[in-house]
Amino acid sequence: MACVHSNTGASRYGTPSTQNVTRKAAKLPPIPQALLRWYDANARDLPWRVAPKARKAGARPDPYAVWLSEIMLQQTTVATVAPRYREFLTRWPDVKAMAAAPLDDVLGEWAGLGYYARARNLHKCAVTVAETHGGFFPDTEEALRALPGIGAYTAAAIAAIAFDRRAIVIDGNIERVVSRLYAIDTPLPAAKAEIREKLEEIWPQKRSGDFAQGLMDLGASICRPKAPICLLCPVSSRCKAFKAGTQGNFPVKPAKKAKPNRVGAVFALVNAKGEMLFERRPEKGLLGGMLGLPGTEWKERIEADVFNAAPAQADWEKTGEATHTFTHFHLTLDVYAGAAPKGFRRASDQQWIKPEEARLPTVMKKAVGAATPSPSRA
DNA sequence: CATCCGTGGAA
DNA sequence: TTTCCAAGGAT
């Protein structure tokens, strides 16, 4: 990449005292060039990633694997995703396999990962790709964007990483990197337009996917939210915030709201086989489609007669509490345990499962734990 | 544009 | 203990 001689470089007017140094009128390398060189040497080894070296040799990632990883990585850390991703890929090696699976199997495999709409849309997307795209993911940003669970970020990421399209990928990492590079002081999310404009100017035609992954790796390892390691940054010389020493001020974010408290009660009904009664939660809303213990709604105040929400008449004993913090509220659940009365018949949306075998969202796992205290305690 | 939607790790 | 926040999307 030939360096065009700058006609604005300071070297023209260099003082005589620097004559022996003869610094090259070194125009700084463009950001993509510096970033990609850094990525070639420092790319993280991730299970869904084709390393830059292999990529240059012609290897291409499986679009299914890219899609699966991107959905799982939405608002979820690499450390959490990596082992779960391997389980998904082993269980459903391709999109047709996932499309053929029952939704409840996918939800069960997703248990504990949070944001369960992702799992519902994952399955819906697999079915769509299998049925209306012949089992192949579309290779354009626009067509990808139309699929369930694929928004602006994920569509661009898949287009760039799996299909080598020039697509402007913007995630939280890249927002942070760019807002520091250009010292963008507009608060998010309003700053997104400006961030996109800056990226549009510098985004390379070639190695679009590697550029996106390089920016994200940089954001994760160097240009971190707290204590960025600017001394190791390949583009610090181009970074407006670094030069001003203000990298800690970016990105500007709005203040967060306080989380209200909510309370409720759940009931752990146990039968003679030691199985516990679970029910499938409504398809939409919090923990939609997941298994849980029957119980009250979760409100600011406890209901007058919580036993109206019990699944059966039983000698309910309060065995403990479960506390959990969701994205937008704190929850305290009173946990009651009881034995199923004779002749009890479960409803159609309920099922008996050994508690240790149930694939549950975390709050329900905590509630089950509070219903069955571990035998040993010193 | 604002709100809803999980979880676990780090500081 | 509390706060922050991570490869966001749907409504």
Short mmCIF file of C-alpha atoms (C1' of nucleotides) in Angstrom, two decimals:
data_model
loop_
_atom_site.label_atom_id
_atom_site.label_comp_id
_atom_site.label_asym_id
_atom_site.label_seq_id
_atom_site.Cartn_x
_atom_site.Cartn_y
_atom_site.Cartn_z
CA MET A 1 0.00 0.00 0.00
CA ALA A 2 1.95 2.97 -1.26
CA CYS A 3 2.12 5.88 1.04
CA VAL A 4 1.19 9.04 -0.74
CA HIS A 5 3.52 11.80 0.21
CA SER A 6 1.75 14.13 2.46
CA ASN A 7 1.89 17.75 1.52
CA THR A 8 0.74 18.74 4.93
CA GLY A 9 3.36 16.90 6.91
CA ALA A 10 5.28 18.77 9.53
CA SER A 11 8.54 17.58 7.96
CA ARG A 12 8.49 20.39 5.45
CA TYR A 13 8.86 22.81 8.24
CA GLY A 14 11.01 20.66 10.47
CA THR A 15 13.43 22.59 12.55
CA PRO A 16 17.15 22.25 11.88
CA SER A 17 17.65 20.67 15.26
CA THR A 18 16.00 17.51 14.01
CA GLN A 19 18.04 17.29 10.85
CA ASN A 20 19.95 14.16 11.79
CA VAL A 21 16.88 12.21 12.69
CA THR A 22 15.37 12.53 9.26
CA ARG A 23 12.09 11.05 10.29
CA LYS A 24 10.29 9.73 7.34
CA ALA A 25 7.49 11.97 6.43
CA ALA A 26 5.73 9.06 7.86
CA LYS A 27 2.14 9.46 7.13
CA LEU A 28 0.47 7.18 9.62
CA PRO A 29 -0.87 3.98 8.18
CA PRO A 30 -4.60 4.04 7.60
CA ILE A 31 -6.65 2.63 10.44
CA PRO A 32 -7.73 -0.50 8.52
CA GLN A 33 -4.16 -1.36 7.65
CA ALA A 34 -2.91 -0.94 11.21
CA LEU A 35 -5.89 -2.74 12.66
CA LEU A 36 -5.70 -5.70 10.28
CA ARG A 37 -1.98 -6.11 10.90
CA TRP A 38 -2.69 -6.19 14.60
CA TYR A 39 -5.50 -8.68 14.08
CA ASP A 40 -3.27 -10.97 12.03
CA ALA A 41 -0.90 -11.21 14.97
CA ASN A 42 -3.37 -11.12 17.85
CA ALA A 43 -6.66 -12.64 16.72
CA ARG A 44 -8.25 -14.57 19.52
CA ASP A 45 -8.71 -18.28 18.98
CA LEU A 46 -12.46 -18.72 19.16
CA PRO A 47 -14.36 -21.92 18.38
CA TRP A 48 -16.51 -20.29 15.69
CA ARG A 49 -13.70 -18.34 14.10
CA VAL A 50 -11.53 -19.07 11.06
CA ALA A 51 -8.12 -17.65 11.91
CA PRO A 52 -6.89 -14.88 9.59
CA LYS A 53 -4.08 -17.07 8.28
CA ALA A 54 -6.43 -19.88 7.30
CA ARG A 55 -8.80 -17.32 5.91
CA LYS A 56 -6.15 -15.97 3.59
CA ALA A 57 -5.48 -19.53 2.47
CA GLY A 58 -9.05 -19.72 1.32
CA ALA A 59 -10.85 -21.19 4.31
CA ARG A 60 -14.34 -19.85 4.88
CA PRO A 61 -16.45 -20.21 8.00
CA ASP A 62 -19.71 -22.12 7.93
CA PRO A 63 -22.49 -19.51 7.77
CA TYR A 64 -24.53 -21.66 10.15
CA ALA A 65 -21.73 -21.57 12.70
CA VAL A 66 -21.32 -17.82 12.29
CA TRP A 67 -25.05 -17.27 12.69
CA LEU A 68 -25.29 -19.52 15.75
CA SER A 69 -22.33 -17.86 17.44
CA GLU A 70 -23.58 -14.35 16.71
CA ILE A 71 -27.00 -15.05 18.16
CA MET A 72 -25.47 -16.59 21.27
CA LEU A 73 -23.03 -13.71 21.65
CA GLN A 74 -25.75 -11.07 21.74
CA GLN A 75 -25.24 -9.36 25.11
CA THR A 76 -23.40 -12.44 26.33
CA THR A 77 -19.70 -12.89 27.02
CA VAL A 78 -17.36 -15.11 25.03
CA ALA A 79 -16.52 -17.03 28.21
CA THR A 80 -20.17 -17.90 28.76
CA VAL A 81 -20.90 -18.71 25.15
CA ALA A 82 -17.92 -20.86 24.15
CA PRO A 83 -18.81 -24.11 25.96
CA ARG A 84 -22.52 -23.75 25.25
CA TYR A 85 -21.83 -23.08 21.59
CA ARG A 86 -19.96 -26.37 21.31
CA GLU A 87 -22.91 -28.21 22.82
CA PHE A 88 -25.32 -26.62 20.37
CA LEU A 89 -23.10 -27.38 17.41
CA THR A 90 -22.65 -31.00 18.50
CA ARG A 91 -26.34 -31.52 19.04
CA TRP A 92 -27.42 -29.72 15.87
CA PRO A 93 -24.55 -29.72 13.36
CA ASP A 94 -26.45 -27.85 10.67
CA VAL A 95 -29.47 -25.67 10.20
CA LYS A 96 -31.71 -28.47 8.99
CA ALA A 97 -31.00 -30.47 12.11
CA MET A 98 -31.98 -27.56 14.30
CA ALA A 99 -35.06 -26.85 12.21
CA ALA A 100 -36.17 -30.46 12.71
CA ALA A 101 -35.88 -30.23 16.49
CA PRO A 102 -38.84 -29.35 18.71
CA LEU A 103 -38.78 -25.80 20.02
CA ASP A 104 -38.77 -27.09 23.57
CA ASP A 105 -35.50 -28.93 22.93
CA VAL A 106 -33.85 -25.72 21.77
CA LEU A 107 -35.25 -23.80 24.73
CA GLY A 108 -33.99 -26.50 27.07
CA GLU A 109 -30.53 -26.38 25.58
CA TRP A 110 -30.62 -22.61 25.96
CA ALA A 111 -31.56 -22.73 29.66
CA GLY A 112 -29.39 -20.44 31.74
CA LEU A 113 -28.23 -18.28 28.84
CA GLY A 114 -30.91 -15.63 29.30
CA TYR A 115 -32.81 -13.49 26.83
CA TYR A 116 -34.90 -16.46 25.84
CA ALA A 117 -36.48 -14.70 22.88
CA ARG A 118 -33.13 -15.40 21.25
CA ALA A 119 -33.76 -19.13 21.52
CA ARG A 120 -37.31 -18.86 20.23
CA ASN A 121 -36.10 -16.78 17.28
CA LEU A 122 -33.14 -19.08 16.76
CA HIS A 123 -35.49 -21.98 16.16
CA LYS A 124 -37.86 -19.88 14.06
CA CYS A 125 -34.95 -18.69 11.96
CA ALA A 126 -33.66 -22.22 11.46
CA VAL A 127 -37.08 -23.32 10.26
CA THR A 128 -37.29 -20.36 7.89
CA VAL A 129 -33.85 -20.99 6.42
CA ALA A 130 -34.54 -24.69 6.05
CA GLU A 131 -37.97 -24.28 4.51
CA THR A 132 -37.79 -21.14 2.41
CA HIS A 133 -34.08 -20.85 1.68
CA GLY A 134 -33.36 -24.49 0.96
CA GLY A 135 -31.15 -24.84 4.01
CA PHE A 136 -28.75 -22.08 2.98
CA PHE A 137 -28.38 -18.78 4.72
CA PRO A 138 -28.89 -15.79 2.42
CA ASP A 139 -25.65 -13.98 1.69
CA THR A 140 -26.77 -10.36 1.72
CA GLU A 141 -27.19 -8.04 4.65
CA GLU A 142 -30.71 -7.14 3.60
CA ALA A 143 -31.95 -10.72 3.31
CA LEU A 144 -30.31 -11.70 6.57
CA ARG A 145 -31.89 -8.73 8.31
CA ALA A 146 -35.32 -10.07 7.41
CA LEU A 147 -34.81 -13.29 9.39
CA PRO A 148 -36.12 -13.70 12.97
CA GLY A 149 -33.65 -12.65 15.64
CA ILE A 150 -31.29 -11.01 13.16
CA GLY A 151 -31.07 -7.26 13.59
CA ALA A 152 -28.79 -4.61 12.13
CA TYR A 153 -25.68 -5.79 13.95
CA THR A 154 -26.08 -9.52 13.34
CA ALA A 155 -27.02 -9.10 9.68
CA ALA A 156 -23.91 -7.04 9.05
CA ALA A 157 -21.72 -9.40 11.07
CA ILE A 158 -22.85 -12.50 9.19
CA ALA A 159 -22.60 -10.76 5.82
CA ALA A 160 -19.07 -9.62 6.59
CA ILE A 161 -17.69 -12.65 8.43
CA ALA A 162 -19.38 -15.49 6.58
CA PHE A 163 -19.73 -13.96 3.12
CA ASP A 164 -16.98 -11.38 3.04
CA ARG A 165 -19.38 -8.59 2.21
CA ARG A 166 -18.49 -5.02 2.96
CA ALA A 167 -21.00 -4.42 5.73
CA ILE A 168 -20.67 -1.82 8.47
CA VAL A 169 -20.69 -3.84 11.68
CA ILE A 170 -21.50 -1.91 14.84
CA ASP A 171 -21.66 -3.59 18.22
CA GLY A 172 -20.93 -2.28 21.69
CA ASN A 173 -17.18 -2.81 21.29
CA ILE A 174 -17.03 -0.96 18.00
CA GLU A 175 -19.16 1.87 19.36
CA ARG A 176 -16.64 2.29 22.14
CA VAL A 177 -13.58 2.10 19.89
CA VAL A 178 -14.97 4.58 17.38
CA SER A 179 -16.28 7.01 19.96
CA ARG A 180 -12.77 7.13 21.43
CA LEU A 181 -10.99 7.34 18.08
CA TYR A 182 -12.99 10.43 17.17
CA ALA A 183 -13.82 11.65 20.69
CA ILE A 184 -17.52 11.60 19.94
CA ASP A 185 -19.21 13.29 22.87
CA THR A 186 -22.78 12.80 21.75
CA PRO A 187 -24.39 10.37 24.20
CA LEU A 188 -25.48 6.96 23.01
CA PRO A 189 -27.66 5.89 21.38
CA ALA A 190 -27.91 9.22 19.52
CA ALA A 191 -24.19 8.94 18.67
CA LYS A 192 -24.84 5.90 16.49
CA ALA A 193 -25.40 7.92 13.34
CA GLU A 194 -22.07 9.68 13.75
CA ILE A 195 -20.32 6.42 14.55
CA ARG A 196 -21.74 4.91 11.39
CA GLU A 197 -20.57 7.87 9.32
CA LYS A 198 -17.02 7.53 10.61
CA LEU A 199 -17.00 3.81 9.96
CA GLU A 200 -18.40 4.29 6.49
CA GLU A 201 -15.40 6.47 5.71
CA ILE A 202 -12.77 3.98 6.82
CA TRP A 203 -14.34 0.55 6.30
CA PRO A 204 -12.17 -1.43 3.85
CA GLN A 205 -13.46 -3.15 0.75
CA LYS A 206 -11.31 -6.18 1.37
CA ARG A 207 -11.21 -8.33 4.52
CA SER A 208 -14.40 -6.77 5.77
CA GLY A 209 -15.07 -9.65 8.14
CA ASP A 210 -11.58 -9.60 9.58
CA PHE A 211 -11.79 -5.86 10.04
CA ALA A 212 -15.02 -6.26 11.99
CA GLN A 213 -13.59 -9.03 14.13
CA GLY A 214 -10.39 -7.09 14.62
CA LEU A 215 -12.30 -4.07 15.90
CA MET A 216 -14.28 -6.28 18.26
CA ASP A 217 -11.17 -8.07 19.51
CA LEU A 218 -9.54 -4.70 20.05
CA GLY A 219 -12.52 -3.50 22.03
CA ALA A 220 -12.57 -6.64 24.13
CA SER A 221 -8.86 -6.83 24.93
CA ILE A 222 -7.28 -3.36 24.53
CA CYS A 223 -9.91 -0.69 24.16
CA ARG A 224 -11.80 -2.00 27.17
CA PRO A 225 -14.57 -0.08 28.92
CA LYS A 226 -12.41 0.35 32.02
CA ALA A 227 -8.65 0.75 32.07
CA PRO A 228 -7.98 0.56 28.34
CA ILE A 229 -4.43 -0.49 27.51
CA CYS A 230 -3.66 2.30 25.09
CA LEU A 231 0.07 1.59 25.11
CA LEU A 232 -0.62 -1.64 23.26
CA CYS A 233 -3.16 -0.20 20.88
CA PRO A 234 -2.28 -0.35 17.18
CA VAL A 235 -4.29 2.78 16.41
CA SER A 236 -3.55 4.92 19.44
CA SER A 237 -1.62 7.34 17.23
CA ARG A 238 -4.89 7.99 15.40
CA CYS A 239 -6.99 8.19 18.52
CA LYS A 240 -8.31 11.62 19.36
CA ALA A 241 -9.30 10.65 22.89
CA PHE A 242 -5.91 9.07 23.64
CA LYS A 243 -4.07 12.13 22.42
CA ALA A 244 -6.20 14.22 24.75
CA GLY A 245 -5.90 11.70 27.58
CA THR A 246 -9.67 11.48 27.77
CA GLN A 247 -10.25 7.89 26.64
CA GLY A 248 -12.03 7.17 29.90
CA ASN A 249 -14.75 9.65 29.02
CA PHE A 250 -16.00 7.72 26.02
CA PRO A 251 -18.48 6.56 25.04
CA VAL A 252 -20.89 8.94 26.75
CA LYS A 253 -23.84 7.02 28.09
CA PRO A 254 -27.10 8.11 29.67
CA ALA A 255 -27.66 7.53 33.38
CA LYS A 256 -29.35 4.28 34.28
CA LYS A 257 -32.63 3.90 36.04
CA ALA A 258 -32.96 2.31 39.43
CA LYS A 259 -34.40 -1.18 39.52
CA PRO A 260 -37.66 -1.59 41.45
CA ASN A 261 -38.32 -4.55 43.73
CA ARG A 262 -40.89 -7.18 42.98
CA VAL A 263 -42.13 -10.10 45.02
CA GLY A 264 -44.00 -13.33 44.42
CA ALA A 265 -44.46 -16.90 45.56
CA VAL A 266 -43.75 -20.21 43.87
CA PHE A 267 -44.87 -23.72 44.77
CA ALA A 268 -42.80 -26.87 44.59
CA LEU A 269 -45.21 -29.76 44.45
CA VAL A 270 -43.51 -33.15 44.84
CA ASN A 271 -44.98 -36.56 44.02
CA ALA A 272 -44.21 -40.01 45.40
CA LYS A 273 -41.47 -40.54 42.84
CA GLY A 274 -39.64 -37.44 43.96
CA GLU A 275 -40.58 -35.58 40.82
CA MET A 276 -41.50 -31.90 40.91
CA LEU A 277 -44.31 -30.19 39.07
CA PHE A 278 -43.22 -27.65 36.47
CA GLU A 279 -45.22 -25.70 33.98
CA ARG A 280 -44.41 -24.08 30.70
CA ARG A 281 -44.51 -20.32 30.92
CA PRO A 282 -46.47 -18.29 28.37
CA GLU A 283 -44.80 -17.95 24.98
CA LYS A 284 -44.18 -14.23 25.27
CA GLY A 285 -42.75 -12.06 27.99
CA LEU A 286 -40.29 -12.80 30.74
CA LEU A 287 -38.77 -16.29 30.50
CA GLY A 288 -41.27 -16.95 27.70
CA GLY A 289 -41.66 -20.60 26.82
CA MET A 290 -39.37 -21.79 29.58
CA LEU A 291 -40.24 -24.22 32.35
CA GLY A 292 -40.86 -22.83 35.82
CA LEU A 293 -42.53 -23.54 39.12
CA PRO A 294 -46.20 -22.58 39.33
CA GLY A 295 -46.90 -19.49 41.40
CA THR A 296 -48.19 -15.96 41.68
CA GLU A 297 -47.50 -13.06 39.43
CA TRP A 298 -44.52 -10.91 40.34
CA LYS A 299 -45.61 -7.50 41.53
CA GLU A 300 -44.54 -4.68 43.81
CA ARG A 301 -46.51 -6.21 46.67
CA ILE A 302 -47.32 -9.76 47.61
CA GLU A 303 -50.83 -10.89 46.84
CA ALA A 304 -53.31 -11.23 49.67
CA ASP A 305 -53.80 -14.94 49.30
CA VAL A 306 -50.83 -16.47 47.55
CA PHE A 307 -52.28 -19.98 47.87
CA ASN A 308 -54.83 -19.12 45.22
CA ALA A 309 -51.90 -19.51 42.86
CA ALA A 310 -50.89 -22.93 44.22
CA PRO A 311 -51.25 -25.85 41.81
CA ALA A 312 -53.02 -28.01 44.40
CA GLN A 313 -54.44 -28.18 47.89
CA ALA A 314 -51.53 -29.26 50.03
CA ASP A 315 -49.85 -28.75 53.36
CA TRP A 316 -47.61 -25.98 52.04
CA GLU A 317 -44.54 -25.23 54.05
CA LYS A 318 -42.39 -22.22 53.35
CA THR A 319 -38.92 -23.64 52.89
CA GLY A 320 -37.01 -20.54 51.86
CA GLU A 321 -36.66 -17.62 49.53
CA ALA A 322 -35.00 -17.06 46.19
CA THR A 323 -33.64 -13.69 45.15
CA HIS A 324 -32.70 -12.78 41.64
CA THR A 325 -31.98 -9.62 39.67
CA PHE A 326 -33.28 -9.31 36.15
CA THR A 327 -32.43 -6.61 33.65
CA HIS A 328 -35.00 -4.21 35.01
CA PHE A 329 -36.09 -5.34 38.50
CA HIS A 330 -35.07 -7.21 41.63
CA LEU A 331 -37.16 -10.22 42.60
CA THR A 332 -37.73 -12.03 45.87
CA LEU A 333 -39.71 -15.24 45.72
CA ASP A 334 -41.22 -17.01 48.71
CA VAL A 335 -40.74 -20.71 48.07
CA TYR A 336 -43.28 -23.21 49.34
CA ALA A 337 -42.96 -26.98 49.22
CA GLY A 338 -45.66 -29.59 49.55
CA ALA A 339 -46.65 -33.17 48.72
CA ALA A 340 -49.08 -33.86 45.92
CA PRO A 341 -52.47 -34.90 47.28
CA LYS A 342 -54.01 -38.21 46.30
CA GLY A 343 -55.65 -38.16 42.95
CA PHE A 344 -53.90 -35.01 41.82
CA ARG A 345 -53.93 -34.66 38.06
CA ARG A 346 -51.55 -32.31 36.36
CA ALA A 347 -52.83 -29.78 33.85
CA SER A 348 -51.91 -30.04 30.18
CA ASP A 349 -49.23 -27.37 30.43
CA GLN A 350 -47.66 -29.04 33.45
CA GLN A 351 -45.19 -31.90 33.71
CA TRP A 352 -43.48 -33.97 36.37
CA ILE A 353 -39.69 -33.79 36.19
CA LYS A 354 -36.94 -34.77 38.57
CA PRO A 355 -35.75 -31.37 39.76
CA GLU A 356 -32.09 -32.13 39.08
CA GLU A 357 -32.93 -33.02 35.47
CA ALA A 358 -35.01 -29.96 34.63
CA ARG A 359 -33.47 -27.43 32.26
CA LEU A 360 -34.48 -24.21 33.96
CA PRO A 361 -33.81 -20.49 33.84
CA THR A 362 -31.57 -19.40 36.66
CA VAL A 363 -34.22 -17.85 38.87
CA MET A 364 -36.17 -21.13 38.79
CA LYS A 365 -33.04 -23.09 39.54
CA LYS A 366 -32.61 -20.94 42.64
CA ALA A 367 -36.24 -21.49 43.63
CA VAL A 368 -35.88 -25.25 43.29
CA GLY A 369 -32.78 -25.06 45.45
CA ALA A 370 -34.73 -23.20 48.10
CA ALA A 371 -37.44 -25.86 47.98
CA THR A 372 -35.03 -28.74 48.41
CA PRO A 373 -32.40 -27.61 50.90
CA SER A 374 -29.18 -29.53 50.57
CA PRO A 375 -29.05 -32.19 53.31
CA SER A 376 -25.65 -31.21 54.64
CA ARG A 377 -25.00 -27.97 56.39
CA ALA A 378 -22.40 -27.46 59.05
"C1'" DC B 1 -36.88 6.77 20.74
"C1'" DA B 2 -38.09 4.09 25.08
"C1'" DT B 3 -38.95 -0.14 27.16
"C1'" DC B 4 -38.68 -4.91 27.82
"C1'" DC B 5 -35.91 -8.90 27.91
"C1'" DG B 6 -31.20 -12.71 31.62
"C1'" DT B 7 -27.12 -13.87 33.31
"C1'" DG B 8 -22.58 -14.13 35.47
"C1'" DG B 9 -18.11 -12.04 36.18
"C1'" DA B 10 -15.34 -8.16 37.55
"C1'" DA B 11 -14.29 -4.24 40.34
"C1'" DT C 1 -23.16 -5.10 48.33
"C1'" DT C 2 -23.82 -2.60 44.41
"C1'" DT C 3 -22.81 -1.26 39.91
"C1'" DC C 4 -21.40 -2.03 35.42
"C1'" DC C 5 -21.71 -4.31 31.42
"C1'" DA C 6 -21.12 -8.19 27.25
"C1'" DA C 7 -20.38 -9.69 19.54
"C1'" DG C 8 -28.66 -6.70 20.57
"C1'" DG C 9 -33.52 -7.48 18.89
"C1'" DA C 10 -38.46 -6.78 18.99
"C1'" DT C 11 -42.05 -3.83 19.74
#
